[in-house]
Coordinates of C-alpha atoms and ligand atoms in Angstrom, one line a residue:
X104 CA -3.0 30.9 18.2
X105 CA -4.9 31.0 15.1
X106 CA -1.5 31.0 13.3
X107 CA -0.8 27.6 14.9
X108 CA -3.3 25.8 12.9
X109 CA -1.6 26.2 9.6
X110 CA -0.4 22.4 9.4
X111 CA -3.8 21.0 10.4
X112 CA -6.8 20.6 8.5
X113 CA -10.3 22.0 8.7
X114 CA -11.5 20.9 12.2
X115 CA -8.3 19.2 12.8
X116 CA -7.1 17.3 15.1
X117 CA -3.8 18.1 13.6
X118 CA -2.8 20.9 15.4
X119 CA 1.1 22.1 15.2
X120 CA 3.4 21.2 17.8
X121 CA 4.5 23.8 20.2
X122 CA 8.1 25.1 18.9
X123 CA 8.1 23.6 15.3
X124 CA 7.4 26.7 13.4
X125 CA 9.6 28.8 15.7
X126 CA 10.6 30.9 12.8
X127 CA 7.1 32.0 12.1
X128 CA 7.3 35.3 13.8
X129 CA 9.7 36.5 10.9
X130 CA 7.2 35.6 8.7
X131 CA 4.3 37.3 10.6
X132 CA 6.6 40.6 10.8
X133 CA 7.3 40.8 7.0
X134 CA 3.5 40.2 6.3
X135 CA 2.3 42.7 8.6
X136 CA 4.8 45.5 7.8
X137 CA 5.0 44.8 3.9
X138 CA 1.8 43.0 2.7
X139 CA 1.7 44.8 -0.6
X140 CA 5.3 43.9 -1.5
X141 CA 4.9 40.6 -0.7
X142 CA 1.9 40.2 -2.9
X143 CA 3.6 40.7 -6.3
X144 CA 6.8 38.8 -5.4
X145 CA 7.5 35.4 -7.2
X146 CA 9.1 33.0 -5.2
X147 CA 10.9 30.0 -6.9
X148 CA 11.4 26.6 -5.2
X149 CA 12.8 23.6 -5.9
X150 CA 11.4 20.2 -5.3
X151 CA 13.6 16.9 -5.1
X152 CA 12.0 13.4 -5.2
X153 CA 13.1 10.1 -4.7
X154 CA 11.1 8.8 -7.9
X155 CA 12.5 9.0 -11.5
X156 CA 10.9 11.9 -13.3
X157 CA 7.2 11.3 -14.4
X158 CA 7.2 7.5 -12.9
X159 CA 3.5 6.8 -13.0
X160 CA 1.5 7.7 -9.8
X161 CA 4.6 8.6 -7.6
X162 CA 6.4 10.8 -9.9
X163 CA 3.4 12.2 -11.7
X164 CA 2.2 13.0 -8.1
X165 CA 5.0 15.0 -7.2
X166 CA 4.3 16.6 -10.6
X167 CA 0.6 17.3 -9.5
X168 CA 1.7 18.7 -6.3
X169 CA 3.9 21.3 -8.1
X170 CA 1.2 22.2 -10.4
X171 CA -1.0 22.8 -7.7
X172 CA 0.9 24.9 -5.8
X173 CA 2.0 26.9 -9.0
X174 CA -2.0 27.6 -9.9
X175 CA -3.5 27.9 -6.8
X176 CA -0.8 30.5 -5.9
X177 CA -1.6 32.5 -9.1
X178 CA 2.1 31.8 -10.1
X179 CA 3.5 33.7 -7.0
X180 CA 5.1 30.4 -5.7
X181 CA 6.6 28.7 -8.6
X182 CA 7.7 25.0 -7.8
X183 CA 10.1 23.1 -10.5
X184 CA 10.2 19.4 -9.8
X185 CA 13.5 17.4 -10.2
X186 CA 13.3 13.5 -10.6
X187 CA 15.8 11.2 -8.8
X188 CA 19.2 12.0 -9.4
X189 CA 18.7 15.1 -11.2
X190 CA 19.7 17.3 -8.7
X191 CA 20.4 15.1 -5.8
X192 CA 20.1 11.3 -5.8
X193 CA 17.1 9.7 -4.5
X194 CA 18.1 8.8 -1.3
X195 CA 19.5 12.0 -0.6
X196 CA 16.3 14.2 -0.8
X197 CA 15.9 14.2 2.9
X198 CA 19.3 15.8 3.2
X199 CA 19.0 18.2 0.3
X200 CA 15.7 19.6 2.1
X201 CA 17.3 19.8 5.5
X202 CA 20.6 21.8 4.1
X203 CA 18.0 24.0 2.0
X204 CA 19.6 22.8 -1.2
X205 CA 15.8 22.2 -2.2
X206 CA 12.8 24.1 -0.4
X207 CA 10.9 21.0 -0.9
X208 CA 11.0 17.0 -1.4
X209 CA 8.8 14.3 -2.0
X210 CA 9.3 10.7 -0.7
X211 CA 8.6 8.2 1.7
X212 CA 9.4 8.3 5.5
X213 CA 10.9 4.8 5.8
X214 CA 13.8 5.8 3.4
X215 CA 15.2 8.0 6.4
X216 CA 15.6 5.1 8.9
X217 CA 19.2 5.8 8.8
X218 CA 18.6 9.3 10.2
X219 CA 15.8 7.8 12.8
X220 CA 14.3 4.5 12.7
X221 CA 11.0 5.7 14.1
X222 CA 10.5 7.6 10.8
X223 CA 9.6 4.4 9.3
X224 CA 6.0 4.3 11.4
X225 CA 5.0 7.5 9.0
X226 CA 5.4 5.6 5.8
X227 CA 4.4 1.7 6.3
X228 CA 4.5 -0.5 9.3
X229 CA 4.0 -4.4 8.4
X230 CA 0.9 -5.6 9.7
X231 CA -0.1 -1.6 10.3
X232 CA -2.5 0.8 9.0
X233 CA -4.5 1.1 5.8
X234 CA -4.6 4.2 3.8
X235 CA -7.5 5.5 5.2
X236 CA -6.6 4.4 8.5
X237 CA -3.1 6.4 8.2
X238 CA -4.9 9.5 7.3
X239 CA -7.1 8.9 10.5
X240 CA -4.2 8.3 12.5
X241 CA -2.3 11.5 11.1
X242 CA -4.9 13.8 10.9
X243 CA -7.3 13.0 14.1
X244 CA -5.1 10.8 16.1
X245 CA -2.0 12.4 17.4
X246 CA 0.2 11.1 14.3
X247 CA 0.8 14.0 12.7
X248 CA 2.1 16.3 15.7
X249 CA 4.5 12.9 16.6
X250 CA 5.7 12.9 13.1
X251 CA 6.7 16.9 13.1
X252 CA 8.3 15.9 16.4
X253 CA 10.4 13.3 14.8
X254 CA 11.7 15.6 12.0
X255 CA 11.9 18.9 13.8
X256 CA 15.7 18.2 15.2
X257 CA 16.4 18.3 11.1
X258 CA 14.7 21.4 10.3
X259 CA 12.3 19.7 8.2
X260 CA 8.3 19.6 8.2
X261 CA 6.6 16.7 7.0
X262 CA 3.2 16.7 5.2
X263 CA 1.3 13.6 4.0
X264 CA 1.2 13.6 0.4
X265 CA 0.1 10.5 -1.1
X266 CA -0.6 6.8 -0.5
X267 CA -0.3 3.6 -2.6
X268 CA -3.2 1.8 -0.8
X269 CA -2.5 -2.0 0.1
X270 CA 0.5 -2.9 -2.0
X271 CA 1.1 -6.4 -3.5
X272 CA 3.2 -9.1 -1.6
X273 CA 5.1 -9.5 -5.0
X274 CA 6.5 -11.5 -7.5
X275 CA 7.9 -14.8 -6.9
X276 CA 9.7 -17.6 -8.9
X277 CA 9.4 -19.9 -6.0
X278 CA 5.9 -21.4 -4.8
X279 CA 5.3 -20.3 -1.1
X280 CA 3.0 -23.0 0.4
X281 CA 4.5 -22.8 4.0
X282 CA 6.9 -21.1 6.4
X283 CA 9.7 -23.3 5.3
X284 CA 9.3 -22.0 1.6
X285 CA 10.9 -18.6 3.0
X286 CA 13.8 -20.1 4.1
X287 CA 16.9 -18.7 1.9
X288 CA 14.5 -16.7 -0.1
X289 CA 16.3 -13.8 -1.7
X290 CA 13.9 -11.0 -2.2
X291 CA 14.1 -7.6 -2.7
X292 CA 12.0 -6.0 0.0
X293 CA 13.2 -3.0 2.2
X294 CA 12.4 -1.6 5.5
X295 CA 11.0 -3.5 8.3
X296 CA 9.3 -6.1 5.7
X297 CA 13.0 -6.8 5.1
X298 CA 13.7 -7.3 8.8
X299 CA 10.7 -9.7 9.1
X300 CA 11.8 -11.6 6.3
X301 CA 15.2 -12.2 7.5
X302 CA 13.8 -13.0 10.5
X303 CA 11.8 -16.0 8.9
X304 CA 14.9 -17.1 7.3
X305 CA 14.8 -15.1 3.9
X306 CA 17.7 -12.9 2.6
X307 CA 16.1 -9.4 2.1
X308 CA 18.2 -7.6 -0.7
X309 CA 18.1 -3.9 -1.5
X310 CA 17.9 -2.8 -5.1
X311 CA 16.5 0.2 -6.9
X312 CA 13.3 0.0 -8.8
X313 CA 15.0 0.5 -12.3
X314 CA 16.9 -2.7 -11.6
X315 CA 14.3 -5.2 -10.4
X316 CA 13.5 -6.6 -13.6
X317 CA 17.0 -7.7 -14.6
X318 CA 17.7 -9.1 -10.9
X319 CA 14.3 -11.0 -11.3
X320 CA 15.1 -12.4 -14.9
X321 CA 18.5 -13.4 -14.3
X322 CA 17.8 -15.2 -11.1
X323 CA 20.0 -12.9 -8.9
X324 CA 16.8 -12.7 -6.4
X325 CA 13.9 -15.1 -6.1
X326 CA 11.6 -12.4 -5.4
X327 CA 10.6 -9.1 -5.3
X328 CA 8.1 -6.5 -4.1
X329 CA 7.5 -3.3 -5.8
X330 CA 4.1 -1.5 -5.4
X331 CA 0.9 -2.8 -7.0
X332 CA -0.4 -4.0 -10.3
X333 CA -0.2 -0.5 -11.9
X334 CA 3.4 0.0 -11.3
X335 CA 4.3 -3.6 -11.3
X336 CA 2.9 -3.9 -15.2
X337 CA 4.7 -0.7 -16.1
X338 CA 8.0 -2.3 -15.1
X339 CA 7.2 -5.6 -16.8
X340 CA 7.6 -7.6 -13.8
X341 CA 5.4 -10.2 -14.8
X342 CA 7.7 -11.3 -17.4
X343 CA 10.3 -12.2 -14.9
X344 CA 8.3 -13.9 -12.4
X345 CA 5.7 -17.0 -12.1
X346 CA 3.8 -16.1 -9.5
X347 CA 1.8 -12.9 -8.1
X348 CA 1.4 -13.1 -4.1
X349 CA -1.0 -11.1 -2.2
X350 CA -1.7 -9.5 0.4
X351 CA 0.8 -6.8 0.8
X352 CA 1.6 -7.4 4.6
X353 CA 4.6 -5.3 4.7
X354 CA 3.1 -2.3 3.3
X355 CA -0.5 -2.1 3.9
X356 CA -1.4 1.7 2.9
X357 CA 2.3 3.2 2.2
X358 CA 2.0 7.0 3.0
X359 CA 4.1 9.1 1.0
X360 CA 5.3 12.6 2.1
X361 CA 6.1 16.2 1.3
X362 CA 9.2 17.4 3.3
X363 CA 9.5 21.2 3.8
X364 CA 12.5 23.0 4.7
X365 CA 11.4 24.8 7.9
X366 CA 13.2 28.3 7.4
X367 CA 11.8 28.3 3.6
X368 CA 8.7 27.5 4.5
X369 CA 8.0 29.9 7.4
X370 CA 9.6 32.7 5.3
X371 CA 6.5 32.2 3.1
X372 CA 3.7 34.8 3.0
X373 CA 0.9 33.1 5.4
X374 CA -1.5 32.3 2.3
X375 CA 1.2 30.8 0.7
X376 CA 1.9 28.3 3.4
X377 CA -1.7 27.4 3.7
X378 CA -1.6 26.5 -0.3
X379 CA 1.5 24.6 0.0
X380 CA -0.2 22.3 3.0
X381 CA -3.5 22.2 1.1
X382 CA -2.1 21.2 -2.1
X383 CA -0.2 18.3 -0.2
X384 CA -3.6 17.0 1.2
X385 CA -5.1 17.3 -2.2
X386 CA -2.5 15.1 -3.5
X387 CA -2.6 12.8 -0.8
X388 CA -6.0 12.0 -1.7
X389 CA -5.8 12.0 -5.8
X390 CA -2.9 9.6 -5.7
X391 CA -4.9 7.0 -3.7
X392 CA -7.9 7.7 -5.9
X393 CA -5.6 7.0 -8.7
X394 CA -4.0 4.2 -7.3
X395 CA -7.5 2.5 -6.7
X396 CA -8.6 2.9 -10.0
X397 CA -5.7 1.9 -11.9
X398 CA -4.4 -0.9 -10.1
X399 CA -7.9 -2.5 -10.5
X400 CA -7.6 -2.1 -14.4
X401 CA -3.8 -3.3 -14.2
X402 CA -4.7 -6.3 -12.4
X403 CA -7.2 -7.3 -15.1
X404 CA -4.6 -6.8 -17.6
X405 CA -2.3 -8.9 -15.8
X406 CA -4.5 -11.8 -15.5
X407 CA -6.5 -11.8 -18.4
X408 CA -3.8 -10.8 -21.3
X409 CA -0.7 -11.9 -19.4
X410 CA -2.1 -14.9 -17.9
X411 CA -0.4 -14.0 -14.5
X412 CA -0.8 -16.8 -11.8
X413 CA -2.3 -14.8 -9.1
X414 CA -2.0 -16.3 -5.5
X415 CA -2.8 -15.7 -1.8
X416 CA 0.2 -16.2 0.7
X417 CA -1.2 -19.1 2.8
X418 CA -2.5 -18.4 6.3
X419 CA 0.2 -19.8 8.1
X420 CA 2.9 -17.9 6.3
X421 CA 0.8 -14.7 7.0
X422 CA 0.7 -15.6 10.9
X423 CA 4.3 -16.2 11.2
X424 CA 5.0 -13.1 9.2
X425 CA 2.6 -11.1 11.7
X426 CA 4.1 -12.4 14.8
X427 CA 7.9 -11.6 13.6
X428 CA 6.5 -8.3 12.4
X429 CA 5.2 -7.5 15.9
X430 CA 8.2 -8.1 17.6
X431 CA 10.4 -5.9 14.9
X432 CA 8.0 -3.1 15.3
X433 CA 7.9 -3.2 19.3
X434 CA 11.8 -3.3 19.2
X435 CA 11.8 0.3 17.8
X436 CA 9.7 1.4 20.5
X437 CA 12.7 0.8 23.2
X438 CA 15.1 2.9 20.9
X439 CA 14.5 6.4 22.8
X440 CA 11.5 8.1 24.7
X441 CA 10.2 9.8 21.4
X442 CA 10.2 6.3 19.4
X443 CA 8.3 4.9 22.5
X444 CA 5.7 7.6 22.3
X445 CA 5.3 7.2 18.4
X446 CA 4.9 3.4 19.2
X447 CA 2.5 3.8 21.6
X448 CA 0.1 6.1 19.9
X449 CA 0.2 3.9 16.8
X450 CA -0.4 0.6 18.2
X451 CA -3.4 2.3 20.3
X452 CA -4.9 3.6 17.4
X453 CA -4.5 0.3 15.4
X454 CA -6.3 -1.6 18.2
X455 CA -9.2 1.2 18.5
X456 CA -9.6 1.3 14.6
X457 CA -9.8 -2.6 13.9
X458 CA -12.5 -2.7 16.6
X459 CA -14.3 -0.2 14.4
X460 CA -13.5 -1.6 11.3
X461 CA -14.5 -5.3 12.2
X462 CA -17.9 -3.8 12.2
X463 CA -17.7 -1.4 9.3
X464 CA -15.3 -1.6 6.4
X465 CA -14.6 -5.4 6.9
X466 CA -18.2 -6.4 7.8
X467 CA -19.5 -4.3 4.7
X468 CA -17.1 -6.2 2.3
X469 CA -17.8 -9.3 3.5
X470 CA -21.5 -9.1 2.7
X471 CA -20.8 -7.3 -0.6
X472 CA -19.0 -10.4 -1.7
X473 CA -16.0 -11.3 -3.8
X474 CA -15.6 -10.7 -7.5
Ligands
LIG719 CA1 6.8 -1.5 -1.8

């Protein structure tokens, strides 16, 4: 049973769901019969990402992951990173890992809603969990086992590997003073958030990050969300929009994922399996720390140097978006039994953690006071 702890964490509530590592018997045999041969073997892996190469935070996070695995394994497992489009197009990362074109991927689960809609719960849910709450649900609240179950039919193992923290609502060239102002709003906003906007009368548009600036500047769209100050400043979005709205109701703590081809992973010697999983967990925490540090520095630059008009979405607008979000999210629960199970686990955790947050984080931040 010890071997089943791999994908969990120390003390973890994240035991591996039965059967996910069906191929691990093979690894065990290889390990016990020829350990000496395996120790000197150098294994080469490809890591495909949904991000442009070296993109701040996201792409550099994938680079860190590869570097950590290389270093921790003493060069025995060498991971080479491919940016979006270098080996496969960004939206084919999951398929590439599934087919073994690459042994590993880095992306976000909501990109794979075409494979299974419930995957979106493991990246970001509108009015869902914050980064810390996502970590808690995944590692100690049963979320990780469900995530593995969702990806198991594809022969892919997910591991949490990054978090953006709370994102921004986005850049707008239209003032949002009421729910009415959302009507006809052409906005780049993917995933469940886009569906919510559509029900509020808006027009969600799918546009890749590299084309956002031009789309906003030419008026092809009225608004766009991207990530937060750090990434948004890098894209120069402040030069193309009048208002910068918060909070990011649609992405309150987006979890990024590493994808592992199950056959490739289970064929690794056991110590390398531990290294891969733990490197992902290191990057998971590191990226959130980086975003937290760099977002506040970038926000200062945006406001003080570029005179950005920072605005909070009105309560009435947020209330309406929350009602619609709950509707949209609950509908996924009805798709099939596993989706229902994920929804139930997620919703129960959100309710419980909110009661605790009310008297911990929220209570503390309120007494600490504003800036
Ligand atoms: Ca976003």
